[in-house]
XYZ file of C-alpha atoms in Angstrom:
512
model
C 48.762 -25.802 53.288
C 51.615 -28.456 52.732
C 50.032 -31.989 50.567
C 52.073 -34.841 49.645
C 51.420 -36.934 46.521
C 53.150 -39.831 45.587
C 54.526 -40.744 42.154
C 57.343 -42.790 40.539
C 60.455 -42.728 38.304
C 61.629 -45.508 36.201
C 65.415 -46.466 36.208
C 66.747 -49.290 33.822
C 64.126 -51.691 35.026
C 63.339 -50.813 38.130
C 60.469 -47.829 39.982
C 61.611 -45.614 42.383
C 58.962 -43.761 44.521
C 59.036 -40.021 44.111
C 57.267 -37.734 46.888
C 55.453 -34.723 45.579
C 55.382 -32.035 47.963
C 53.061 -29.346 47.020
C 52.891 -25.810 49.721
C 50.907 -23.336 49.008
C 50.929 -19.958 50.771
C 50.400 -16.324 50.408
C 52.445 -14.589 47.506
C 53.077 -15.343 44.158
C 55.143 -17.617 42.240
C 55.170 -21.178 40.935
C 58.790 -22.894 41.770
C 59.264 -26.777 40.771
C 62.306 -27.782 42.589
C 63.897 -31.387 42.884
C 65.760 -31.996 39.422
C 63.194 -31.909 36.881
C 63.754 -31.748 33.252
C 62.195 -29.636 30.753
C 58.701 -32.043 30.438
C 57.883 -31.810 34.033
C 58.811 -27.863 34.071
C 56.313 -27.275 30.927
C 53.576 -29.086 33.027
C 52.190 -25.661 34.980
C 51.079 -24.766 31.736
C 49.185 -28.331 30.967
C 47.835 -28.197 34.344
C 46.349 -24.609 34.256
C 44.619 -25.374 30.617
C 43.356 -28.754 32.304
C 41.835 -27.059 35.302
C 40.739 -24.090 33.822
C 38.654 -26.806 30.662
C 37.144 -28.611 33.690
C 35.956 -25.832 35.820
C 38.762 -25.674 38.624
C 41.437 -22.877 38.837
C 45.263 -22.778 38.725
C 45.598 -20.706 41.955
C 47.363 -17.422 41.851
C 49.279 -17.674 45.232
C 52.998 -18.686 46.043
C 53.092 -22.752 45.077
C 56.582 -24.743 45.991
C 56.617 -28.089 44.936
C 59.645 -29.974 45.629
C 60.231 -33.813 44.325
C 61.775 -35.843 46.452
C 64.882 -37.322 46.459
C 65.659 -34.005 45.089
C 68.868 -35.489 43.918
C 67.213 -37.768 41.608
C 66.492 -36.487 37.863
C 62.981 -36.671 36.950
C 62.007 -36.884 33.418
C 58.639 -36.592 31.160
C 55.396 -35.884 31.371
C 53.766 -38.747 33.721
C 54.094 -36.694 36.467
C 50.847 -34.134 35.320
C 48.493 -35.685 37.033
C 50.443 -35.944 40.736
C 51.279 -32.574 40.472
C 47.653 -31.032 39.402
C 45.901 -33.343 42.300
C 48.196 -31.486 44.563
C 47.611 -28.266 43.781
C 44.030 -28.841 43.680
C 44.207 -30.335 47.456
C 46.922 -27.996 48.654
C 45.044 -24.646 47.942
C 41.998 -26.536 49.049
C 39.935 -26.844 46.246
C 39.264 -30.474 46.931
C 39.238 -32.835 49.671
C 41.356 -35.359 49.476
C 42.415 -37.055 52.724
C 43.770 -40.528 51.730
C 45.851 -39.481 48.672
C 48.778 -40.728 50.324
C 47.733 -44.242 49.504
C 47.805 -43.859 46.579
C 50.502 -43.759 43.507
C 49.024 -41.466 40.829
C 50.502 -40.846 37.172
C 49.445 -39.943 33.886
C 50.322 -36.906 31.258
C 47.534 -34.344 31.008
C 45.930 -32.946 27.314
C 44.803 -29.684 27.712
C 41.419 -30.693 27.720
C 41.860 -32.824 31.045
C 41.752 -36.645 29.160
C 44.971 -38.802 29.969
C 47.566 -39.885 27.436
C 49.937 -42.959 28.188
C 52.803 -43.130 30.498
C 55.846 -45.486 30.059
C 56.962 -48.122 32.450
C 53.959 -48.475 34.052
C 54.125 -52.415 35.223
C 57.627 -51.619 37.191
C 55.766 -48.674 38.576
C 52.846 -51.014 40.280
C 55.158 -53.861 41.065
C 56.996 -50.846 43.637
C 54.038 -49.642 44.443
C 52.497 -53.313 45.719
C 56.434 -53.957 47.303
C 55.990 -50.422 49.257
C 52.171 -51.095 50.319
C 50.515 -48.703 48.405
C 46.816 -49.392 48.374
C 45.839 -48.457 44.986
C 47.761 -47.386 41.560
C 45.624 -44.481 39.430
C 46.587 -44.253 35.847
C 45.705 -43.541 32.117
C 43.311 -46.554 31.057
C 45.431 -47.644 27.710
C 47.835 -48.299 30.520
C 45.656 -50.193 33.463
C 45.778 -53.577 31.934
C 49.653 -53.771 31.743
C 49.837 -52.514 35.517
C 46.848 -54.796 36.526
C 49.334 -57.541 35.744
C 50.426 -57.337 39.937
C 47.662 -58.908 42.116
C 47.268 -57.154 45.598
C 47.187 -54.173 43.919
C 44.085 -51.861 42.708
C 44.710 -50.298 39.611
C 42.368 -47.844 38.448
C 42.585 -46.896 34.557
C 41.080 -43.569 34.187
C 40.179 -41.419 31.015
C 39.915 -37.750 32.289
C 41.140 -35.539 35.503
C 37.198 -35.035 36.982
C 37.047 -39.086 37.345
C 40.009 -39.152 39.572
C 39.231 -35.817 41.145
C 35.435 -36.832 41.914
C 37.157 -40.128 43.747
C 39.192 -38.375 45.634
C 36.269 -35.337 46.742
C 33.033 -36.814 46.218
C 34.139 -40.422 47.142
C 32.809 -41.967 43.543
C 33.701 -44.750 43.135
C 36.497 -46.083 40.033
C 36.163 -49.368 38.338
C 39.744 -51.303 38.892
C 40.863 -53.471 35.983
C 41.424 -56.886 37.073
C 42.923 -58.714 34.792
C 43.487 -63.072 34.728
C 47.081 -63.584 34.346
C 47.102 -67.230 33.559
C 44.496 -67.044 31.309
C 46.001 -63.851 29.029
C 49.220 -66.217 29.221
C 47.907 -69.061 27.766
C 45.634 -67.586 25.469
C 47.540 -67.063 22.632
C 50.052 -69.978 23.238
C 48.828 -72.388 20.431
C 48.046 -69.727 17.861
C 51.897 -68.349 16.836
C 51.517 -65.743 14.643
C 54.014 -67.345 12.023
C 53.676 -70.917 11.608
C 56.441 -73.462 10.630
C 53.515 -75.375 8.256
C 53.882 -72.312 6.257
C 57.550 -73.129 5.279
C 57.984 -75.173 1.475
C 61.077 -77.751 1.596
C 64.030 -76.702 3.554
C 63.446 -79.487 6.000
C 67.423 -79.706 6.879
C 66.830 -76.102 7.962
C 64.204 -76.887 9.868
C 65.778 -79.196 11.936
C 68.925 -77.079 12.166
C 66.103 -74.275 13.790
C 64.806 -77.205 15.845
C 68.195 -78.310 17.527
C 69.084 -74.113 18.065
C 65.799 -73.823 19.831
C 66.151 -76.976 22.379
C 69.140 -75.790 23.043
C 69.039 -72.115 22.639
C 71.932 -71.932 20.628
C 72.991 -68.644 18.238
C 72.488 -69.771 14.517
C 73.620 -67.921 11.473
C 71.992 -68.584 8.305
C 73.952 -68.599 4.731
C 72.410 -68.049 1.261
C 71.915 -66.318 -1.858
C 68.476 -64.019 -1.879
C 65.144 -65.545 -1.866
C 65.817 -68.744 -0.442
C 64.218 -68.004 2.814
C 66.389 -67.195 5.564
C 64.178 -64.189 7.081
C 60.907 -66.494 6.699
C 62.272 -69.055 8.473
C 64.044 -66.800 10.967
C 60.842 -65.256 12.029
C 59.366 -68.634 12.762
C 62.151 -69.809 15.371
C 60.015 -67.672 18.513
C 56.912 -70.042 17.991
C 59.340 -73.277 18.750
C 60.997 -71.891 21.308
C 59.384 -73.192 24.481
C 56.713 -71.002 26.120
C 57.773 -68.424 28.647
C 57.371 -68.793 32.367
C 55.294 -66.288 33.656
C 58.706 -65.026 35.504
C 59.898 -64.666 32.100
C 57.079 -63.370 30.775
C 57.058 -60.844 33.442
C 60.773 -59.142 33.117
C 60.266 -58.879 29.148
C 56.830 -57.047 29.840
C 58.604 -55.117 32.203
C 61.461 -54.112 29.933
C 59.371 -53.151 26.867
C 57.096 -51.320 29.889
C 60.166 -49.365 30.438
C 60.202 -47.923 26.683
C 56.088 -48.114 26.208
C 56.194 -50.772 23.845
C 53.581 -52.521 25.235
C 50.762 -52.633 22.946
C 46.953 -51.111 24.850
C 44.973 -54.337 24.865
C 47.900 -57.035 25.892
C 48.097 -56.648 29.385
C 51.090 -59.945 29.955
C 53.346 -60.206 27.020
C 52.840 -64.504 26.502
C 54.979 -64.561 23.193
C 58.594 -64.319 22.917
C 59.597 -61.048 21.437
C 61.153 -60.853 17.741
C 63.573 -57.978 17.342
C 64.890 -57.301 13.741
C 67.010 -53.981 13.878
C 67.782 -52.570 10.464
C 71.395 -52.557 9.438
C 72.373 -48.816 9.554
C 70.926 -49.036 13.669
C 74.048 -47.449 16.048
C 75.669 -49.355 18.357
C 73.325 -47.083 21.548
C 70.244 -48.008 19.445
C 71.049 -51.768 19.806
C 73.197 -51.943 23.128
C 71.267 -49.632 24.933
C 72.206 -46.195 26.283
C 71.567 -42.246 25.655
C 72.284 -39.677 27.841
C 69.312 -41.287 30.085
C 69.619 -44.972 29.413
C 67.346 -46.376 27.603
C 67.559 -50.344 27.128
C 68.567 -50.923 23.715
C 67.583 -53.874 21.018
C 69.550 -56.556 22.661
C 67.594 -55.907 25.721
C 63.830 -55.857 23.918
C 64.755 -59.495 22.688
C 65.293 -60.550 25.957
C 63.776 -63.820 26.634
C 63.044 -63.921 22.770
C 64.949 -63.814 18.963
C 67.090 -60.726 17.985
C 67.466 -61.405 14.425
C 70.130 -59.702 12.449
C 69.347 -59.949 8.452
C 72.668 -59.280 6.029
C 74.821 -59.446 9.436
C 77.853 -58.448 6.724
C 75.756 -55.036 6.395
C 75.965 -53.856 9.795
C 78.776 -51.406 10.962
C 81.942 -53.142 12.180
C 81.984 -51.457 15.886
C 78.056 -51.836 16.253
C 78.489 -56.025 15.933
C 81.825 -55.703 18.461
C 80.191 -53.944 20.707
C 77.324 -56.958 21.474
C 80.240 -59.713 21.597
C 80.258 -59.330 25.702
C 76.110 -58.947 26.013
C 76.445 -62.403 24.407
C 78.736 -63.730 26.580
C 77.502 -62.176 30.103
C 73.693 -62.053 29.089
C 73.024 -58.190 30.502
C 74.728 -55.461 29.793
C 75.507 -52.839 32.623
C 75.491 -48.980 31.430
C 78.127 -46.606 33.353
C 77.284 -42.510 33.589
C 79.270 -40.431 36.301
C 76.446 -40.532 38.955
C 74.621 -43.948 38.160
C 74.807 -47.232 36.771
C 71.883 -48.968 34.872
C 71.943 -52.807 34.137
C 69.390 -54.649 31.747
C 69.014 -58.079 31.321
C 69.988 -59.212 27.595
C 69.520 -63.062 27.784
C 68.440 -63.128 23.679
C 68.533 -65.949 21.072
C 70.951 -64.607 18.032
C 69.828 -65.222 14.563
C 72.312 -63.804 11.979
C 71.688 -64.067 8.060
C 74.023 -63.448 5.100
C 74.387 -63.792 1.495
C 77.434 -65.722 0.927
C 78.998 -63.335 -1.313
C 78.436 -59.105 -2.224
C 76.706 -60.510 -5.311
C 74.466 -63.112 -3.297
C 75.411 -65.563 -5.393
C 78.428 -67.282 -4.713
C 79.267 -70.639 -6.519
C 75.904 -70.667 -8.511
C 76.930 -71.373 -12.296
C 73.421 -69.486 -12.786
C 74.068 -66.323 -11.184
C 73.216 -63.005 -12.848
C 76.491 -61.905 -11.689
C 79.421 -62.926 -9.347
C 82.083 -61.631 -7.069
C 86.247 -61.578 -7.234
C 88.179 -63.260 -4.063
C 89.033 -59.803 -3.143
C 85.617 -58.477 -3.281
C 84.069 -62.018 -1.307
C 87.488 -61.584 1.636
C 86.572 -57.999 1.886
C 82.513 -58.846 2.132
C 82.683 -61.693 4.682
C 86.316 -59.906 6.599
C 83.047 -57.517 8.141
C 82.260 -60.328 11.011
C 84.945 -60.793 13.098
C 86.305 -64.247 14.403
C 85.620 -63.590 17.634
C 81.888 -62.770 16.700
C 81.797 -66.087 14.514
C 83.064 -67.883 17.425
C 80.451 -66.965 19.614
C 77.697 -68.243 17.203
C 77.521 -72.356 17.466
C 75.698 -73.304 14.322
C 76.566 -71.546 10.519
C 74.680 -73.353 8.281
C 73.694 -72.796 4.125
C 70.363 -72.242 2.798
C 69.536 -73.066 -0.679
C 66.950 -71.975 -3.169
C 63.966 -73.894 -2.329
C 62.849 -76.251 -6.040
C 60.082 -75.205 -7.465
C 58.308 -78.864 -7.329
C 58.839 -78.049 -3.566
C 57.278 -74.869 -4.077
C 54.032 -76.104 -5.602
C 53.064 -79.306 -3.378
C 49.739 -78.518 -1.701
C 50.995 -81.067 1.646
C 51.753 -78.342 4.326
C 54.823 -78.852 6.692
C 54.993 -80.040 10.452
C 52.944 -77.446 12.541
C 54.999 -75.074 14.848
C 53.204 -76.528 18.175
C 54.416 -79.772 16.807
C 58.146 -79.092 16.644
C 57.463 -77.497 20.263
C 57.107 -79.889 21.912
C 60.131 -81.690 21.071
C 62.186 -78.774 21.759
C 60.078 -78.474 25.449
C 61.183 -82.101 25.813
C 64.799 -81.370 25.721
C 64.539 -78.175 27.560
C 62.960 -80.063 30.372
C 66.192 -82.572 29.922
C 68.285 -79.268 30.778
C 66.617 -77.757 33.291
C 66.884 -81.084 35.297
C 70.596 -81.519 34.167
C 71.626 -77.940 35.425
C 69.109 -77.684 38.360
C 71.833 -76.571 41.196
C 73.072 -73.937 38.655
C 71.685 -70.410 38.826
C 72.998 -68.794 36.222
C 72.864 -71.809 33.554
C 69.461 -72.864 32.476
C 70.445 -74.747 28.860
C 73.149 -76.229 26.761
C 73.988 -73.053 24.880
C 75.025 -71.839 28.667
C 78.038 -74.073 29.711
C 80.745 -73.315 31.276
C 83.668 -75.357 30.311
C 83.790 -77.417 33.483
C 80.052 -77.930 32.477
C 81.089 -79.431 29.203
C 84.290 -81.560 30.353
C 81.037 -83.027 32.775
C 77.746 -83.052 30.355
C 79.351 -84.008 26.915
C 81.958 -86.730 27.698
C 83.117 -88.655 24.692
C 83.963 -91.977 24.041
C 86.993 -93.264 21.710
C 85.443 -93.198 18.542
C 83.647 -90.269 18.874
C 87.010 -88.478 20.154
C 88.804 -89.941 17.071
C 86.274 -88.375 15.078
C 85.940 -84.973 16.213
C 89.847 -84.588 16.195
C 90.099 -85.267 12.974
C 87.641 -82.377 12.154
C 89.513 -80.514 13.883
C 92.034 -80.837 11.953
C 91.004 -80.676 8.983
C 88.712 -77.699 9.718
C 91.127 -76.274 11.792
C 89.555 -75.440 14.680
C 89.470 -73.151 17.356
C 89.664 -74.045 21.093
C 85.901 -72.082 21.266
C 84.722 -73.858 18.172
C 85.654 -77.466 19.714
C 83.095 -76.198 22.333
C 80.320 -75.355 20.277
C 80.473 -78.603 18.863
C 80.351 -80.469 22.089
C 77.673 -78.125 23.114
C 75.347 -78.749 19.493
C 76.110 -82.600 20.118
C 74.506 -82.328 24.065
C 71.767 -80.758 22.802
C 71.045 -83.284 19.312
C 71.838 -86.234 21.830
C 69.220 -84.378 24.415
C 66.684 -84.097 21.217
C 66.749 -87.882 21.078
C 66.785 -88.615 24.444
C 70.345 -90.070 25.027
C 71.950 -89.726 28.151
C 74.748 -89.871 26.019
C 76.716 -88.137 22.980
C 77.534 -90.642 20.374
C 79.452 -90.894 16.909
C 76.477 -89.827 14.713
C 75.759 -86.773 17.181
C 79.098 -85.336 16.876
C 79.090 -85.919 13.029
C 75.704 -83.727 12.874
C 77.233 -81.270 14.905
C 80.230 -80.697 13.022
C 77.753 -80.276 9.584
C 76.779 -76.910 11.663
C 79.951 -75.457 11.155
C 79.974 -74.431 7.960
C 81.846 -71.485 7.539
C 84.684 -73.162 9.568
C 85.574 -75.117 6.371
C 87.836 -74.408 3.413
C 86.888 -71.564 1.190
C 85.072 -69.477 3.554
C 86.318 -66.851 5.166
C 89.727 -67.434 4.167
């Protein structure tokens, strides 16, 4: 008797149906055909524990099962579950006439419960696109999938639930789930608060102009003073995700199972903070089956890089085009993966191997050679690519002690939201550019226009800085986005001379 069962494989983003074709005749035998790797091939033996602990028998006749497209690799353990319904209903065990409409997943434990699958919300948004009735699945997983509306999803704990649906006709609870609700739940309760922050107010608003305009910020200063603290606060100013938004970064950490049980729609932006000694796969993305990388889990959020001087010279080159081009496309011989990278980079550094570079009070300090050899790690063209460098010092400890808390993260929010809204206006007929930080350089000839004075001024930064062609950009850019912050249709003299303040290790004695 010939059954199909339908399944799914995840590639970069994306769910590809997989038909499971299970024939079973006289003889004996077990053959799993249609590319599968070494997970799927071990599952005859989960399967026969399973059925054998809930009272059901592997049968001992000649089973084919064939995947289809049998030129598509299929990998792990989700597939359990398809494959032991189909073997059940193929040697006629059970009766299950409208399995067909439904996809069915899930990795069996030898006792017949359900562990977690990965990429389980691209899975049911295929499944909804290909008319699939229903989507049956481990329940840690249901409320991620139950994310697509049209779409019953049915989180189950054990084989006999789904198998008693299927044969007996009882009946499964689906999850629904409220997405606008779970979205705005947690929207006005960040995690990590600005108020929490002591003095650095100039850093503060240095985090505030990045965020309206979702420009790349690097952070400068000796240990202590609070670059990682205030780094970690920069998601809860950014403005809140659209539920588009909110969507593809659920659906990317979906892809890797990063998407914690009892969050079903991921509503805050993600924080990434890869340790210095990650490889340049680990953060770009890759493997022998591509996996999205770092870059791609921040999507939509911060990827914060602490001691950026730390990190290995090729793994930093490698994200200058992600930066530039937003995704990053992954080449093998028979495929091509792309995953969307579109991340907010927050570097930090001490300004010297020691930490503590022109501080009279430092417990120790650095040579030139040792400081040109320390900061020669970051490359110009990585430097260039980051619009505001600015220093963070030791916060006093009169600063320290004051009981007055700071201005409230949902506070600064708004302002940035503001001057998002400003941008999204400005660069309406533009698909690809959705804030300042974006321009093009036709953009920026059109959106930052000068007058005389403010020319005069930013040439002679220029130079006196000495300037790149990239870094006269950046400033332009900054000053669109401070001018935007204040609600001025256009850039004037004190803008610019903010902007250029941002630049900090463009100026004499740093790098050079």
């Amino acid at each position: 008797m010939l059954v199909k069962v339908y399944g799914s494989a995840v590639f970069g983003v994306e769910a590809t149906t997989i038909t499971i074709e299970v024939n079973v005749a006289t003889g004996i035998g077990y053959h799993l055909v249609g590319l599968p790797d070494n997970a799927v091939r071990e599952s005859s033996f989960r399967i026969a524990a399973a059925l054998q602990n809930n009272k059901y028998k592997f049968p001992g006749k000649k089973i084919i099962v064939n995947m289809a497209p049998a030129d598509l690799r299929k990998e792990g353990s989700a597939y359990d579950l398809s494959l032991s319904l189909g073997i059940l209903a193929a040697s006629g065990q059970i009766n299950a006439k409208n399995i067909s409409n439904y996809i069915i997943m899930g990795e069996l434990s030898l006792d017949g419960s359900l562990q977690p699958i990965k990429g389980a919300l691209p899975i049911a948004i295929k499944a909804k696109e290909e008319g699939f009735k229903g989507f049956i699945l481990p329940k840690q997983n249901a409320k991620e999938a139950a994310i697509v509306s049209g779409l019953d999803v049915y989180g189950v704990e054990n084989i006999t639930e789904v198998i008693n649906f299927f044969d007996k006709d009882e009946a499964l609870e689906p999850t629904l789930i409220n997405t606008r609700e779970e979205f705005y739940k947690s929207l006005d309760h960040p995690e990590h608060d600005f108020a929490d922050v002591k003095g650095q107010e100039s850093i503060k608003r240095c985090m505030e102009i990045a965020a309206a305009g979702g420009h790349n910020i690097i952070l400068i200063g000796p240990p202590g003073a609070g670059k990682t603290m205030l780094a970690k606060r920069l998601p809860s100013i950014l403005p809140p995700m659209s539920l588009h938004e909110a969507l593809e970064t659920t659906k990317i950490h979906s892809v890797v199972g990063r998407v914690k049980e009892h969050v079903g729609l991921m509503s805050q932006r993600p924080f990434r903070s890869p340790h210095h000694t990650i490889s340049d796969v680990a953060l770009v993305g890759g493997g022998a089956y591509p996996q999205p990388g770092e870059i791609s889990l921040s999507h939509n959020g911060v990827l914060f890089l602490d001691e950026l001087p730390e990190f290995k010279r090729g793994v930093l080159e490698v994200m200058r085009q992600p930066l530039e081009d937003r995704e990053v496309t992954i080449s093998r011989a028979k495929f091509t993966v792309t995953y969307p990278s579109s991340f907010m980079l927050v570097a930090s550094m001490n300004p010297s191997p020691s930490g503590y570079f022109n501080d009279p009070d430092a417990p120790a300090t650095s040579s030139p050679a040792e400081m040109q050899r320390y900061l020669g790690k970051i490359s110009g063209p990585l430097l260039d690519r980051i619009d505001i460098h600015i220093e963070v010092t030791p916060v006093p400890f009169e600063k320290l002690s004051e009981e007055r808390r700071g201005e409230s993260s949902v506070e600064i929010r708004k302002r940035v939201t503001q001057a998002r809204q400003l941008q999204t206006q400005r660069f309406e007929e533009s698909d690809s550019v959705h804030y300042n930080a974006q321009m093009s350089v036709g953009q920026i000839r059109e959106f930052c226009a000068l007058d005389e004075s403010s020319k005069a001024l930013l040439k002679t930064a220029m130079e006196r800085l000495n300037l790149s062609a990239r870094a006269y950009d950046r400033i332009l850019k900054v000053s669109r986005t401070i001018a935007d912050l204040e609600n001025s249709e256009s850039i004037h003299g004190n803008h610019i001379s903010e902007a250029i303040q941002y630049r900090s290790l463009d100026r004499d004695g740093w790098l050079g």
